[in-house]
Amino acid sequence: MSPSDMPTPELWRSVVWTRGSGCRDLAALLADGEAVPVDDDLRSACIAERARLLVARKLTSFDLVSAAVPVDFAAAAVAGVVAAVGPGPHSALAALVAQRLADSIGIPGSLVSASPAPDQDEAVEATLAEIAALVPDLPAKIVRASSARLLVGTFPPGTLLVVGAPGGSWLQRQFFGPGRKLIVGSQGGAVVVRAAPVRCFQEMLEPDALGAGLLVREARRLLQGDAAPVVADGRLVGVVRRSALLEAFPEDSIGSIAEDPVFVSEEDPVEAALEVAAFVRPVPVVDGSGRLTGVMPG
């Protein structure tokens, strides 16, 4: 799992939700502050809110941000929460959601993984230890079980199951049927989660851009750092470096000495900005129409 794929506690900083059974209640429990309702234009809404987690009534192909889907969820009926984890790509998020819900509701939480046979114990233990390190306050254990249904059968009454979306391990896949529908639930309901990479729009800073018509002598005074984006009518048209300003005539416009723009998209994973940062810092971030919307420090 790369750094840009690893979910972090900052997920709770901006939580948005759509209409659907249990969505508002789940979002309120997860959010650090007020969860924000969003409309059908999820992409625009998530970017505008710099959303880190979407609570929705079902999983779709929309994967811009991490998602959580409540299934038969009623917080008042939940007596405990268990994240069923394995080597799948969404287990780390499941663990974090379980811990957050345990803290918010005030109930016991834990991690559990299944090992179908003794010869698989070592690999299961290694995976569980890695995930448990993200949520050290939650107890973790391995259960001898050859199926998801047998694993859930060991849960106490009123347990809320948190599980990653299909993919990655035999355990995660067994929870779901055709159409990614959850077919193995728990008495206390379930939350299905899917992790997405951290995106540039979630981490970008406000840009200190310079207008293309600005004179070099003024740009020398205004420039903070070694380089800055150059814009015309809000659109990124280039990048100017301090070294270029020092070599240029004071009455030149910076548009005439700017380099061709290098940038990342708002929707790119943050790792893309690290690559561009090898050439220029800060890294300009643009929207779909080429407008400068932020910078990544690199």
Short mmCIF file of C-alpha atoms in Angstrom, two decimals:
data_model
loop_
_atom_site.label_atom_id
_atom_site.label_comp_id
_atom_site.label_asym_id
_atom_site.label_seq_id
_atom_site.Cartn_x
_atom_site.Cartn_y
_atom_site.Cartn_z
CA MET A 1 0.00 0.00 0.00
CA SER A 2 1.57 3.29 -1.10
CA PRO A 3 1.43 6.47 1.03
CA SER A 4 -1.22 8.00 -1.22
CA ASP A 5 -3.42 4.91 -0.79
CA MET A 6 -3.21 4.81 2.99
CA PRO A 7 -6.29 6.25 4.69
CA THR A 8 -5.58 8.57 7.60
CA PRO A 9 -7.56 10.05 10.50
CA GLU A 10 -7.87 13.24 8.40
CA LEU A 11 -10.72 11.40 6.67
CA TRP A 12 -13.07 12.83 9.27
CA ARG A 13 -12.17 16.43 8.46
CA SER A 14 -14.60 16.61 5.53
CA VAL A 15 -17.38 14.02 5.30
CA VAL A 16 -20.21 14.37 2.78
CA TRP A 17 -23.35 12.28 2.38
CA THR A 18 -26.09 11.51 -0.11
CA ARG A 19 -29.71 10.63 0.48
CA GLY A 20 -30.29 7.05 1.60
CA SER A 21 -31.21 4.96 4.60
CA GLY A 22 -28.74 5.53 7.43
CA CYS A 23 -26.45 7.82 5.41
CA ARG A 24 -27.04 10.99 7.39
CA ASP A 25 -26.69 9.24 10.75
CA LEU A 26 -23.51 7.42 9.75
CA ALA A 27 -21.96 10.57 8.31
CA ALA A 28 -22.72 12.50 11.50
CA LEU A 29 -20.96 9.85 13.60
CA LEU A 30 -17.89 9.83 11.37
CA ALA A 31 -17.46 13.56 10.73
CA ASP A 32 -15.16 15.80 12.72
CA GLY A 33 -17.61 18.69 12.64
CA GLU A 34 -20.73 18.89 10.50
CA ALA A 35 -21.22 16.41 7.67
CA VAL A 36 -22.35 18.06 4.44
CA PRO A 37 -25.20 16.81 2.23
CA VAL A 38 -24.39 16.68 -1.49
CA ASP A 39 -26.50 16.43 -4.62
CA ASP A 40 -26.26 14.28 -7.73
CA ASP A 41 -23.18 16.09 -9.08
CA LEU A 42 -20.89 14.17 -6.76
CA ARG A 43 -17.65 15.04 -8.50
CA SER A 44 -18.13 18.80 -8.33
CA ALA A 45 -19.52 18.64 -4.80
CA CYS A 46 -16.68 16.52 -3.46
CA ILE A 47 -14.06 18.82 -4.95
CA ALA A 48 -15.83 21.95 -3.72
CA GLU A 49 -16.03 20.52 -0.19
CA ARG A 50 -12.56 18.98 -0.43
CA ALA A 51 -14.29 15.83 0.74
CA ARG A 52 -12.29 12.94 2.10
CA LEU A 53 -15.13 10.50 2.73
CA LEU A 54 -18.47 10.01 0.99
CA VAL A 55 -21.31 8.24 2.80
CA ALA A 56 -23.69 6.89 0.16
CA ARG A 57 -26.54 4.41 -0.12
CA LYS A 58 -24.56 2.10 -2.42
CA LEU A 59 -21.18 1.65 -4.06
CA THR A 60 -20.99 2.83 -7.65
CA SER A 61 -18.20 3.42 -10.16
CA PHE A 62 -17.57 6.84 -8.57
CA ASP A 63 -14.20 6.43 -6.88
CA LEU A 64 -12.88 9.97 -6.49
CA VAL A 65 -12.99 9.75 -2.69
CA SER A 66 -13.20 6.99 -0.12
CA ALA A 67 -16.73 5.75 0.51
CA ALA A 68 -18.79 4.19 3.29
CA VAL A 69 -22.16 2.53 2.74
CA PRO A 70 -24.53 1.73 5.64
CA VAL A 71 -26.54 -1.49 5.42
CA ASP A 72 -29.40 -1.91 7.93
CA PHE A 73 -27.60 0.62 10.12
CA ALA A 74 -29.22 1.97 13.29
CA ALA A 75 -26.77 3.37 15.81
CA ALA A 76 -29.15 2.94 18.75
CA ALA A 77 -29.28 -0.82 18.17
CA VAL A 78 -25.51 -1.33 17.95
CA ALA A 79 -23.80 -2.90 20.96
CA GLY A 80 -20.32 -3.26 19.47
CA VAL A 81 -18.41 -2.84 16.23
CA VAL A 82 -16.03 -5.28 14.54
CA ALA A 83 -13.93 -4.68 11.44
CA ALA A 84 -13.36 -7.88 9.46
CA VAL A 85 -9.97 -7.33 7.84
CA GLY A 86 -7.53 -9.11 5.57
CA PRO A 87 -5.01 -8.34 2.83
CA GLY A 88 -7.60 -6.52 0.71
CA PRO A 89 -7.05 -2.87 -0.32
CA HIS A 90 -9.87 -1.54 1.86
CA SER A 91 -9.13 -3.20 5.19
CA ALA A 92 -7.15 -0.28 6.59
CA LEU A 93 -10.15 1.99 6.01
CA ALA A 94 -12.44 -0.59 7.63
CA ALA A 95 -10.26 -0.54 10.74
CA LEU A 96 -10.30 3.26 10.95
CA VAL A 97 -14.07 3.42 10.47
CA ALA A 98 -14.59 0.80 13.18
CA GLN A 99 -12.48 2.75 15.63
CA ARG A 100 -14.23 6.01 14.79
CA LEU A 101 -17.67 4.49 15.29
CA ALA A 102 -16.66 2.81 18.54
CA ASP A 103 -15.46 6.16 19.88
CA SER A 104 -18.43 8.16 18.57
CA ILE A 105 -21.15 5.78 19.78
CA GLY A 106 -19.30 4.78 22.95
CA ILE A 107 -19.24 1.03 22.35
CA PRO A 108 -16.53 -1.66 22.25
CA GLY A 109 -14.64 -2.04 18.98
CA SER A 110 -12.26 -4.68 17.66
CA LEU A 111 -10.53 -6.14 14.63
CA VAL A 112 -10.91 -9.71 13.49
CA SER A 113 -9.47 -11.79 10.69
CA ALA A 114 -10.10 -15.37 9.66
CA SER A 115 -7.61 -18.13 9.03
CA PRO A 116 -9.08 -21.25 7.42
CA ALA A 117 -6.13 -23.51 8.27
CA PRO A 118 -3.02 -23.54 10.49
CA ASP A 119 -0.65 -23.23 7.53
CA GLN A 120 -2.13 -19.79 6.80
CA ASP A 121 -1.89 -18.44 10.34
CA GLU A 122 1.47 -16.74 9.88
CA ALA A 123 0.39 -14.73 6.84
CA VAL A 124 -2.91 -13.77 8.48
CA GLU A 125 -1.11 -12.69 11.65
CA ALA A 126 1.29 -10.48 9.68
CA THR A 127 -1.54 -8.75 7.84
CA LEU A 128 -3.55 -8.27 11.01
CA ALA A 129 -0.56 -6.79 12.84
CA GLU A 130 0.00 -4.25 10.06
CA ILE A 131 -3.62 -3.10 10.12
CA ALA A 132 -3.83 -3.15 13.92
CA ALA A 133 -0.94 -0.68 14.08
CA LEU A 134 -3.28 1.94 12.59
CA VAL A 135 -5.78 1.51 15.45
CA PRO A 136 -3.74 0.48 18.50
CA ASP A 137 -6.68 1.02 20.87
CA LEU A 138 -8.71 -1.77 19.24
CA PRO A 139 -8.06 -5.37 20.29
CA ALA A 140 -7.35 -7.71 17.39
CA LYS A 141 -7.72 -11.46 17.04
CA ILE A 142 -7.70 -14.29 14.53
CA VAL A 143 -10.63 -16.69 14.33
CA ARG A 144 -10.42 -20.18 12.83
CA ALA A 145 -13.11 -19.94 10.16
CA SER A 146 -13.33 -21.18 6.59
CA SER A 147 -16.02 -18.73 5.50
CA ALA A 148 -17.29 -15.23 6.14
CA ARG A 149 -20.55 -16.64 7.45
CA LEU A 150 -18.77 -18.74 10.06
CA LEU A 151 -16.70 -15.74 11.09
CA VAL A 152 -19.75 -13.51 11.58
CA GLY A 153 -21.38 -16.31 13.55
CA THR A 154 -18.79 -15.75 16.29
CA PHE A 155 -19.85 -12.10 16.82
CA PRO A 156 -21.83 -11.15 19.95
CA PRO A 157 -25.46 -10.01 19.49
CA GLY A 158 -25.86 -6.44 18.26
CA THR A 159 -22.46 -6.32 16.55
CA LEU A 160 -22.00 -3.87 13.67
CA LEU A 161 -19.81 -5.32 10.93
CA VAL A 162 -17.39 -3.05 9.04
CA VAL A 163 -15.96 -4.71 5.95
CA GLY A 164 -14.02 -3.65 2.88
CA ALA A 165 -15.57 -3.74 -0.58
CA PRO A 166 -15.02 -6.86 -2.71
CA GLY A 167 -11.47 -7.52 -3.79
CA GLY A 168 -8.14 -8.55 -2.38
CA SER A 169 -8.76 -11.64 -0.28
CA TRP A 170 -11.00 -14.68 -0.12
CA LEU A 171 -12.52 -13.35 3.08
CA GLN A 172 -13.67 -10.02 1.61
CA ARG A 173 -15.06 -11.70 -1.49
CA GLN A 174 -17.20 -14.10 0.53
CA PHE A 175 -19.18 -11.26 2.06
CA PHE A 176 -20.60 -10.28 -1.33
CA GLY A 177 -22.75 -11.71 -4.08
CA PRO A 178 -23.52 -10.55 -7.64
CA GLY A 179 -23.54 -6.80 -8.12
CA ARG A 180 -21.34 -6.27 -5.05
CA LYS A 181 -24.36 -6.85 -2.83
CA LEU A 182 -23.60 -7.74 0.77
CA ILE A 183 -24.92 -11.25 1.41
CA VAL A 184 -23.27 -11.96 4.78
CA GLY A 185 -24.31 -9.36 7.32
CA SER A 186 -24.38 -9.03 11.08
CA GLN A 187 -27.19 -8.62 13.58
CA GLY A 188 -26.22 -5.01 14.26
CA GLY A 189 -26.03 -4.07 10.59
CA ALA A 190 -23.00 -3.36 8.45
CA VAL A 191 -20.89 -0.64 6.90
CA VAL A 192 -19.14 -1.42 3.61
CA VAL A 193 -16.11 0.76 2.87
CA ARG A 194 -13.96 1.40 -0.17
CA ALA A 195 -10.68 3.31 0.00
CA ALA A 196 -9.51 5.79 -2.63
CA PRO A 197 -6.09 7.44 -2.99
CA VAL A 198 -5.53 10.82 -1.35
CA ARG A 199 -6.12 13.36 -4.13
CA CYS A 200 -4.47 16.70 -4.85
CA PHE A 201 -7.68 18.66 -4.31
CA GLN A 202 -7.80 17.34 -0.75
CA GLU A 203 -4.27 18.47 0.10
CA MET A 204 -3.63 21.55 -2.06
CA LEU A 205 -2.94 25.01 -0.64
CA GLU A 206 -4.14 28.40 -1.84
CA PRO A 207 -1.97 29.54 -4.77
CA ASP A 208 0.20 32.66 -4.78
CA ALA A 209 0.06 33.22 -8.53
CA LEU A 210 1.48 36.05 -10.61
CA GLY A 211 -0.35 37.63 -13.54
CA ALA A 212 1.24 37.19 -16.96
CA GLY A 213 1.27 40.97 -17.51
CA LEU A 214 3.14 41.74 -14.29
CA LEU A 215 6.51 43.44 -14.78
CA VAL A 216 9.65 41.64 -13.73
CA ARG A 217 10.61 44.38 -11.26
CA GLU A 218 7.30 43.92 -9.43
CA ALA A 219 7.48 40.13 -9.60
CA ARG A 220 10.90 40.19 -7.93
CA ARG A 221 9.31 41.94 -4.97
CA LEU A 222 6.21 39.74 -4.81
CA LEU A 223 7.63 36.28 -5.43
CA GLN A 224 7.69 34.04 -2.38
CA GLY A 225 10.02 31.08 -2.71
CA ASP A 226 11.88 29.92 -5.80
CA ALA A 227 9.02 29.78 -8.33
CA ALA A 228 5.37 30.69 -8.87
CA PRO A 229 2.54 29.86 -11.26
CA VAL A 230 1.78 32.43 -13.95
CA VAL A 231 -1.88 32.98 -14.84
CA ALA A 232 -3.93 34.85 -17.42
CA ASP A 233 -7.65 35.22 -16.75
CA GLY A 234 -7.32 32.61 -14.03
CA ARG A 235 -5.79 29.97 -16.30
CA LEU A 236 -2.34 28.57 -15.82
CA VAL A 237 -0.09 29.73 -18.66
CA GLY A 238 3.38 29.13 -17.26
CA VAL A 239 5.78 29.01 -14.35
CA VAL A 240 8.37 31.66 -13.51
CA ARG A 241 11.49 31.03 -11.45
CA ARG A 242 13.38 33.51 -9.30
CA SER A 243 16.52 32.80 -11.29
CA ALA A 244 14.76 33.88 -14.49
CA LEU A 245 13.52 37.08 -12.84
CA LEU A 246 17.04 37.98 -11.77
CA GLU A 247 18.34 37.57 -15.32
CA ALA A 248 15.48 39.40 -17.10
CA PHE A 249 15.06 43.12 -17.79
CA PRO A 250 13.01 44.86 -15.09
CA GLU A 251 10.48 46.15 -17.64
CA ASP A 252 9.82 42.76 -19.22
CA SER A 253 6.53 41.05 -18.46
CA ILE A 254 6.80 37.75 -16.66
CA GLY A 255 4.59 36.20 -19.32
CA SER A 256 7.43 36.74 -21.79
CA ILE A 257 9.98 34.87 -19.68
CA ALA A 258 7.80 32.17 -18.11
CA GLU A 259 8.47 28.52 -18.80
CA ASP A 260 5.79 26.24 -20.20
CA PRO A 261 3.45 25.16 -17.41
CA VAL A 262 3.88 21.91 -15.55
CA PHE A 263 1.02 20.89 -13.31
CA VAL A 264 -1.19 18.20 -11.84
CA SER A 265 -4.95 17.82 -11.98
CA GLU A 266 -7.13 18.30 -8.92
CA GLU A 267 -8.12 14.65 -9.20
CA ASP A 268 -4.60 13.24 -9.45
CA PRO A 269 -3.24 11.22 -6.51
CA VAL A 270 -0.81 13.23 -4.41
CA GLU A 271 2.04 11.01 -5.62
CA ALA A 272 1.72 12.69 -9.02
CA ALA A 273 2.62 16.01 -7.39
CA LEU A 274 5.73 14.47 -5.86
CA GLU A 275 6.94 13.57 -9.34
CA VAL A 276 6.33 17.08 -10.72
CA ALA A 277 8.00 18.61 -7.65
CA ALA A 278 11.31 17.31 -9.00
CA PHE A 279 11.01 20.05 -11.64
CA VAL A 280 9.24 22.92 -9.86
CA ARG A 281 7.92 23.82 -6.42
CA PRO A 282 5.22 24.59 -5.52
CA VAL A 283 3.38 22.37 -7.99
CA PRO A 284 0.43 24.08 -9.73
CA VAL A 285 -2.95 22.31 -9.52
CA VAL A 286 -5.55 22.91 -12.22
CA ASP A 287 -9.18 21.97 -12.78
CA GLY A 288 -10.63 20.41 -15.91
CA SER A 289 -10.64 23.73 -17.78
CA GLY A 290 -7.05 24.59 -16.95
CA ARG A 291 -7.85 27.11 -14.23
CA LEU A 292 -5.36 27.31 -11.39
CA THR A 293 -7.12 26.15 -8.22
CA GLY A 294 -4.24 25.51 -5.84
CA VAL A 295 -0.66 24.42 -5.35
CA MET A 296 0.99 21.39 -3.81
CA PRO A 297 4.08 22.16 -1.74
CA GLY A 298 5.83 19.11 -3.18
#
